[in-house]
Coordinates of C-alpha atoms in Angstrom, one line a residue:
M25 CA 37.8 120.1 -156.9
I26 CA 38.2 124.4 -156.4
P27 CA 37.6 124.8 -152.6
S28 CA 35.0 127.0 -151.8
V29 CA 37.1 130.2 -151.5
L30 CA 38.2 131.2 -154.7
P31 CA 42.5 130.3 -154.4
T32 CA 43.6 133.6 -155.6
Y33 CA 45.8 133.8 -152.5
N34 CA 48.7 131.8 -151.3
R35 CA 47.4 131.9 -147.4
A36 CA 49.6 131.1 -144.2
P37 CA 48.0 128.2 -142.1
L38 CA 47.4 130.5 -139.4
Q39 CA 43.5 131.4 -138.0
F40 CA 43.0 134.5 -136.2
V41 CA 39.8 134.8 -134.2
K42 CA 40.9 137.7 -131.6
G43 CA 42.8 141.5 -131.8
E44 CA 43.7 143.5 -129.1
G45 CA 45.6 146.3 -129.8
A46 CA 48.9 145.4 -131.5
W47 CA 48.4 141.2 -130.8
L48 CA 46.3 139.0 -132.9
I49 CA 45.2 135.8 -131.0
E50 CA 45.4 132.4 -133.1
A51 CA 42.5 129.8 -133.1
D52 CA 45.1 127.7 -130.7
G53 CA 45.7 130.5 -128.5
R54 CA 49.1 131.5 -129.4
R55 CA 49.5 135.9 -129.5
F56 CA 51.2 137.1 -132.6
L57 CA 52.4 140.8 -132.7
D58 CA 51.0 142.5 -135.5
L59 CA 53.2 144.4 -137.5
G60 CA 51.0 144.0 -140.8
A61 CA 48.2 146.0 -139.4
G62 CA 46.2 144.1 -142.6
I63 CA 48.2 145.5 -144.9
A64 CA 48.2 149.0 -143.4
V65 CA 44.2 148.9 -142.5
N66 CA 44.3 148.6 -138.7
A67 CA 45.7 152.2 -137.8
L68 CA 44.2 152.3 -134.4
G69 CA 44.6 148.5 -133.9
H70 CA 42.4 145.7 -133.2
A71 CA 39.5 146.5 -131.1
H72 CA 40.0 150.2 -130.3
P73 CA 37.3 151.1 -127.7
A74 CA 36.1 154.2 -129.9
L75 CA 36.0 152.3 -133.0
V76 CA 34.0 149.3 -131.3
Q77 CA 32.0 152.3 -129.5
A78 CA 31.2 153.9 -132.7
L79 CA 30.8 150.9 -135.0
T80 CA 28.3 149.7 -131.9
D81 CA 26.1 152.9 -131.5
Q82 CA 25.7 153.2 -135.4
A83 CA 24.8 149.7 -135.4
Q84 CA 22.2 150.0 -132.9
A85 CA 20.6 153.1 -134.7
L86 CA 21.0 152.9 -138.6
W87 CA 23.2 150.4 -140.6
H88 CA 22.4 151.1 -144.7
V89 CA 20.1 153.5 -146.8
S90 CA 21.7 153.8 -149.9
N91 CA 23.2 157.2 -151.7
L92 CA 19.8 158.1 -152.6
Y93 CA 19.1 160.1 -149.6
E94 CA 21.3 162.5 -147.1
I95 CA 23.6 160.4 -144.7
P96 CA 24.3 162.6 -142.1
Q97 CA 27.5 160.3 -141.1
Q98 CA 28.7 160.8 -144.2
Q99 CA 28.3 164.5 -144.2
A100 CA 30.2 164.8 -141.0
L101 CA 33.2 162.6 -142.5
A102 CA 33.3 164.4 -145.4
D103 CA 33.7 168.1 -143.1
K104 CA 36.3 166.6 -141.1
L105 CA 38.2 165.6 -144.2
V106 CA 38.0 168.9 -146.0
E107 CA 38.7 170.8 -142.4
H108 CA 42.1 169.0 -142.5
T109 CA 43.2 168.7 -146.0
F110 CA 43.4 170.3 -149.4
A111 CA 40.3 169.5 -150.5
D112 CA 36.7 171.0 -151.0
T113 CA 35.0 167.8 -151.8
V114 CA 35.0 164.3 -151.3
F115 CA 33.5 161.1 -152.6
F116 CA 33.0 157.8 -150.8
T117 CA 34.0 154.3 -151.6
N118 CA 34.3 151.1 -150.4
S119 CA 38.4 150.6 -151.1
G120 CA 41.5 152.1 -152.7
T121 CA 40.6 150.3 -155.6
E122 CA 37.1 152.1 -156.3
S123 CA 38.8 155.2 -155.1
C124 CA 41.1 154.5 -158.1
E125 CA 38.2 153.7 -160.6
L126 CA 37.0 157.2 -159.6
A127 CA 40.3 159.1 -159.9
V128 CA 41.0 158.1 -163.2
K129 CA 36.8 158.7 -164.4
M130 CA 37.4 162.5 -162.8
A131 CA 40.6 163.5 -164.4
R132 CA 39.4 162.9 -167.9
K133 CA 35.7 164.4 -167.4
Y134 CA 37.5 167.5 -166.1
F135 CA 39.0 167.6 -169.3
F136 CA 36.2 166.4 -171.7
D137 CA 34.2 169.3 -170.0
K138 CA 36.7 171.9 -171.0
G139 CA 36.1 170.9 -174.2
Q140 CA 39.8 169.0 -174.5
P141 CA 38.4 165.2 -175.0
E142 CA 41.9 164.2 -176.3
K143 CA 43.4 164.4 -172.9
V144 CA 43.1 161.1 -171.3
E145 CA 46.4 160.1 -170.8
I146 CA 47.4 159.6 -167.5
I147 CA 51.3 159.3 -166.5
T148 CA 52.1 156.5 -164.1
F149 CA 55.4 155.0 -163.0
D150 CA 56.8 151.3 -162.6
G151 CA 56.6 149.3 -158.8
S152 CA 53.1 151.3 -158.7
F153 CA 50.0 149.4 -157.3
H154 CA 46.7 151.2 -157.8
G155 CA 44.4 147.8 -157.0
R156 CA 43.3 145.6 -159.1
S157 CA 40.5 146.5 -161.0
S158 CA 40.5 147.0 -164.8
A159 CA 41.8 150.4 -164.5
G160 CA 44.1 149.7 -161.5
I161 CA 46.1 146.9 -163.2
A162 CA 46.4 149.0 -166.4
A163 CA 47.8 152.1 -164.3
A164 CA 50.4 150.0 -162.9
G165 CA 50.9 148.1 -166.2
S166 CA 53.2 145.2 -164.2
E167 CA 52.9 142.1 -166.1
K168 CA 52.5 140.1 -162.9
M169 CA 49.0 142.0 -162.6
T170 CA 48.3 142.2 -166.4
K171 CA 48.9 139.0 -167.6
G172 CA 45.8 137.2 -169.2
F173 CA 43.7 140.1 -168.4
G174 CA 43.7 141.9 -171.9
P175 CA 42.6 143.7 -173.6
L176 CA 43.5 146.4 -171.4
L177 CA 42.2 149.8 -170.7
G178 CA 44.0 152.2 -172.4
G179 CA 45.5 155.8 -171.8
F180 CA 48.3 154.9 -169.4
V181 CA 51.8 155.8 -170.3
H182 CA 54.0 154.1 -167.4
L183 CA 57.5 155.6 -166.7
T184 CA 60.8 154.6 -164.7
F185 CA 60.6 155.3 -161.2
G186 CA 62.1 158.6 -160.1
D187 CA 62.7 159.6 -163.8
L188 CA 61.8 163.2 -163.8
D189 CA 63.5 164.1 -167.4
G190 CA 61.1 161.3 -168.7
V191 CA 58.0 162.8 -167.0
T192 CA 58.5 166.0 -168.8
N193 CA 59.3 164.1 -172.6
A194 CA 56.1 162.3 -171.9
I195 CA 53.8 164.9 -171.8
S196 CA 52.1 165.5 -175.2
E197 CA 48.5 167.1 -176.4
N198 CA 47.2 163.8 -174.6
T199 CA 48.4 164.2 -171.2
A200 CA 45.5 164.6 -169.0
A201 CA 47.6 163.4 -165.1
I202 CA 50.2 162.5 -163.4
M203 CA 49.3 159.6 -160.7
I204 CA 51.7 158.6 -158.3
E205 CA 51.7 157.1 -154.8
P206 CA 54.1 159.2 -152.4
V207 CA 55.4 156.0 -151.0
Q208 CA 55.1 153.1 -152.6
G209 CA 53.8 150.0 -150.6
E210 CA 53.7 147.4 -153.1
G211 CA 56.8 148.4 -154.9
G212 CA 58.6 147.6 -151.6
I213 CA 58.3 150.9 -149.6
R214 CA 60.1 153.3 -151.8
P215 CA 59.6 156.6 -150.9
V216 CA 59.3 159.4 -153.6
P217 CA 61.7 162.2 -152.5
D218 CA 60.2 165.3 -151.3
A219 CA 62.0 167.6 -154.2
E220 CA 60.4 165.0 -156.3
L221 CA 56.8 165.6 -155.3
K222 CA 57.3 169.3 -155.7
A223 CA 58.9 169.2 -158.9
L224 CA 55.8 167.3 -159.8
R225 CA 53.6 169.9 -158.7
Q226 CA 55.4 172.1 -160.9
I227 CA 55.3 170.2 -164.0
C228 CA 51.6 169.6 -163.6
D229 CA 50.9 173.4 -162.9
E230 CA 53.3 174.1 -166.0
H231 CA 51.5 172.0 -168.3
G232 CA 48.0 172.4 -167.2
L233 CA 47.9 169.0 -165.9
L234 CA 46.2 167.5 -162.8
L235 CA 48.3 165.6 -160.0
I236 CA 46.6 162.6 -158.3
L237 CA 48.3 160.9 -155.2
D238 CA 47.2 157.4 -154.2
E239 CA 47.4 157.7 -150.1
V240 CA 45.7 154.5 -150.2
Q241 CA 48.5 153.0 -148.1
C242 CA 50.8 156.1 -147.3
G243 CA 47.6 158.1 -145.9
V244 CA 45.8 158.3 -142.5
G245 CA 48.9 159.0 -140.1
R246 CA 51.0 156.2 -141.4
T247 CA 54.0 158.5 -142.1
G248 CA 53.6 160.5 -139.3
K249 CA 51.3 163.5 -141.5
L250 CA 47.7 163.0 -141.9
F251 CA 48.8 162.4 -145.4
A252 CA 52.2 161.9 -146.8
H253 CA 52.5 164.8 -149.4
E254 CA 52.3 167.2 -146.4
W255 CA 55.9 166.5 -145.6
A256 CA 57.0 168.0 -149.3
G257 CA 54.7 171.0 -148.6
I258 CA 52.6 170.3 -151.7
T259 CA 48.8 169.4 -152.7
P260 CA 47.6 167.1 -155.2
D261 CA 44.3 167.8 -157.2
I262 CA 42.9 164.8 -156.5
M263 CA 43.6 162.0 -153.8
M264 CA 42.9 158.3 -153.3
V265 CA 42.2 157.3 -149.9
A266 CA 41.1 153.8 -148.0
K267 CA 42.7 151.2 -145.6
G268 CA 43.5 153.5 -142.9
I269 CA 40.5 155.8 -142.5
G270 CA 38.0 153.1 -141.8
G271 CA 40.3 151.6 -138.7
G272 CA 39.3 148.1 -140.1
F273 CA 36.0 149.0 -141.6
P274 CA 35.7 148.9 -145.3
L275 CA 35.7 152.4 -146.7
G276 CA 37.7 154.8 -149.2
A277 CA 37.6 158.0 -150.2
V278 CA 38.5 160.2 -153.0
L279 CA 39.4 163.8 -152.2
A280 CA 39.5 166.9 -154.8
T281 CA 39.5 170.5 -155.2
E282 CA 36.7 172.1 -156.3
E283 CA 38.0 172.8 -159.9
A284 CA 39.2 168.9 -160.4
A285 CA 36.1 167.9 -159.4
S286 CA 33.9 170.1 -161.8
G287 CA 33.1 167.4 -164.1
M288 CA 31.3 164.9 -161.8
V289 CA 28.5 166.3 -161.6
A290 CA 24.9 164.0 -160.8
G291 CA 24.7 160.6 -162.5
T292 CA 28.4 160.6 -163.8
H293 CA 29.5 158.4 -160.7
G294 CA 27.8 156.3 -157.7
S295 CA 28.0 153.6 -155.4
T296 CA 25.5 151.8 -153.4
Y297 CA 27.6 150.6 -150.5
G298 CA 30.1 153.6 -150.3
G299 CA 29.7 156.0 -147.3
N300 CA 27.1 154.3 -145.8
P301 CA 26.4 155.2 -142.1
L302 CA 28.4 152.5 -140.3
G303 CA 31.6 153.2 -142.2
C304 CA 31.3 156.8 -142.0
A305 CA 30.8 156.5 -138.1
V306 CA 34.0 154.3 -137.8
G307 CA 35.5 156.9 -140.3
C308 CA 34.6 159.9 -138.2
A309 CA 35.9 158.2 -134.8
V310 CA 39.6 157.6 -136.8
I311 CA 39.7 160.8 -137.9
D312 CA 38.9 162.6 -134.6
H313 CA 42.3 160.5 -133.2
V314 CA 44.7 160.3 -136.4
A315 CA 44.4 163.9 -137.0
N316 CA 45.1 165.0 -133.5
P317 CA 48.8 166.6 -133.3
D318 CA 49.6 165.2 -129.9
F319 CA 48.4 161.4 -131.7
L320 CA 50.7 162.3 -134.7
A321 CA 53.4 163.7 -132.7
E322 CA 53.4 160.1 -130.9
V323 CA 53.4 158.0 -133.8
N324 CA 56.8 160.6 -135.0
R325 CA 58.2 159.6 -132.1
K326 CA 57.5 155.9 -131.8
S327 CA 58.7 155.4 -135.3
G328 CA 61.8 157.1 -134.6
L329 CA 62.5 154.6 -132.0
L330 CA 61.3 151.9 -134.1
R331 CA 63.7 152.8 -136.8
Q332 CA 66.5 152.9 -134.4
K333 CA 65.8 149.4 -133.4
L334 CA 65.3 148.3 -136.5
E335 CA 68.7 149.6 -137.9
G336 CA 70.5 148.0 -134.9
L337 CA 68.8 144.5 -136.0
I338 CA 70.2 144.9 -139.8
A339 CA 73.6 145.3 -138.1
D340 CA 73.4 142.3 -136.1
H341 CA 72.5 140.3 -139.3
P342 CA 74.2 141.3 -142.3
Q343 CA 73.5 138.0 -143.6
V344 CA 69.7 138.5 -143.8
F345 CA 68.8 142.1 -143.9
E346 CA 70.3 145.0 -146.4
E347 CA 68.6 148.1 -145.2
V348 CA 65.6 150.2 -143.8
R349 CA 63.5 152.4 -145.7
G350 CA 60.4 154.2 -145.4
S351 CA 59.0 156.9 -143.6
G352 CA 56.8 156.7 -140.2
M353 CA 54.8 153.6 -139.4
M354 CA 55.4 152.7 -142.5
L355 CA 58.7 151.0 -143.1
G356 CA 60.7 148.3 -145.2
I357 CA 63.5 145.9 -144.5
K358 CA 65.1 144.9 -148.1
C359 CA 66.4 141.4 -147.3
K360 CA 69.5 139.5 -148.4
T361 CA 67.5 136.6 -148.3
T362 CA 64.1 135.4 -149.9
N363 CA 61.7 137.8 -148.3
I364 CA 59.2 135.2 -147.9
D365 CA 62.0 133.3 -146.0
V366 CA 62.0 136.1 -143.6
V367 CA 57.9 136.8 -143.5
N368 CA 57.7 133.0 -142.7
A369 CA 60.5 132.9 -140.0
G370 CA 58.2 135.9 -138.2
N371 CA 55.4 133.8 -138.5
D372 CA 57.3 130.6 -136.7
N373 CA 58.5 133.5 -134.3
Q374 CA 54.8 135.1 -133.6
V375 CA 55.5 138.3 -135.4
I376 CA 53.7 139.1 -138.5
T377 CA 55.0 141.0 -141.4
V378 CA 54.0 141.2 -145.1
P379 CA 56.2 140.9 -148.4
A380 CA 56.7 143.8 -151.0
A381 CA 58.3 144.1 -154.2
D382 CA 62.1 144.6 -154.5
N383 CA 62.5 141.3 -151.8
V384 CA 61.2 143.6 -149.0
I385 CA 59.4 142.8 -146.0
R386 CA 56.8 145.7 -145.3
L387 CA 56.4 146.8 -141.1
L388 CA 53.1 148.6 -141.4
P389 CA 52.3 147.9 -137.6
P390 CA 49.4 150.1 -135.6
L391 CA 49.9 153.6 -135.2
T392 CA 49.2 153.1 -131.4
L393 CA 52.0 150.8 -131.5
T394 CA 53.2 151.1 -127.9
E395 CA 57.3 151.2 -126.3
D396 CA 56.9 147.7 -125.1
D397 CA 55.5 146.6 -128.4
I398 CA 58.4 148.1 -130.3
A399 CA 60.8 145.8 -127.7
E400 CA 59.2 142.7 -128.4
A401 CA 59.3 143.6 -131.9
T402 CA 62.9 143.7 -132.1
N403 CA 62.9 140.2 -130.2
R404 CA 60.7 138.5 -132.4
L405 CA 62.5 139.8 -135.6
D406 CA 65.8 138.8 -134.3
A407 CA 64.9 135.4 -133.7
A408 CA 63.4 134.8 -137.0
A409 CA 66.4 136.5 -138.6
K410 CA 68.6 134.0 -136.5
Q411 CA 66.2 131.5 -137.8
V412 CA 66.8 132.0 -141.1
E413 CA 70.4 132.1 -140.6
N414 CA 70.3 128.8 -139.3
Q415 CA 68.5 127.6 -142.6
L416 CA 71.3 129.1 -144.4
E417 CA 74.1 127.3 -142.6
I418 CA 72.0 124.2 -143.2
A419 CA 71.6 125.0 -146.6

């Protein structure tokens, strides 16, 4: 008999009932150090006082009215995002997947309204992850996600990650945009070098294409800048955001320039829940904290300390670990043993990590991780590595 919850996840046998900062408390009382943050969602950790207060205050006033009316909290969050980014306008969604859907529609509608309806193709890259909707899996193109779900949405051209020559060669009269994650998350924490992001921006400018950045996982302070593309000194035309922007409350957004968004007029897109008062009240509190330069400076300082500790960990366990990669608090450890074995050993030692492609474990901790948390994380990861080494000796 099928369980009442559709079994699409291989869930760990853990039930967390409470969270405090970077810590999760299991139903049996055990305390786990959370280096996953709900897959880069809990940017300010668990039960952050400012987020609890924002949600409580809004819940006592108004939960939902729909986008048939003006929503002051939505306007406030949009104003903050416009103030701190390249964007002129924002549409709010509930998730990264929904943000992907709108980004694709926006790019295609832009060229349709310019009298170039043939421009529908979007160049994407292997190892990418843009959600699990029909557009998202078609954009990524990996067999793992697309098998059995055909016919796939057309209009995507898939290239090898890092192949700039391939980008130029793939551009045709049908090309509308290039879509890329500045740091691949699910793909194994693979940063796009700054020079390559600059080159992609230049290619788009030279060929009259739109640059779409997927910052669902790498945005909202995760790399030590408010958004990861800032390190390269470039700006996109359209950007997908989610995860950390709600600090744990389901919230996403698409940010765009006025020009790129020009086709999205009344009636072209909508969302019943997107940008509701609850989500946007929490989002405002998140941005107020994360966009603060002092906060981001601390993220950079602590992420440097964390990376230093991880480099030492790898040196101590060459049988288990190979290298550290990533940026800020978006780090990956490439494993020599099976990454799932390392994740499971971490669970046994009460430290949460997240698996990814390329045999990588992801470390996506709350941006509020303390120095004591970092020391404890190192100790628990060290214990997990020793457990894996013992298993290798037995085998």
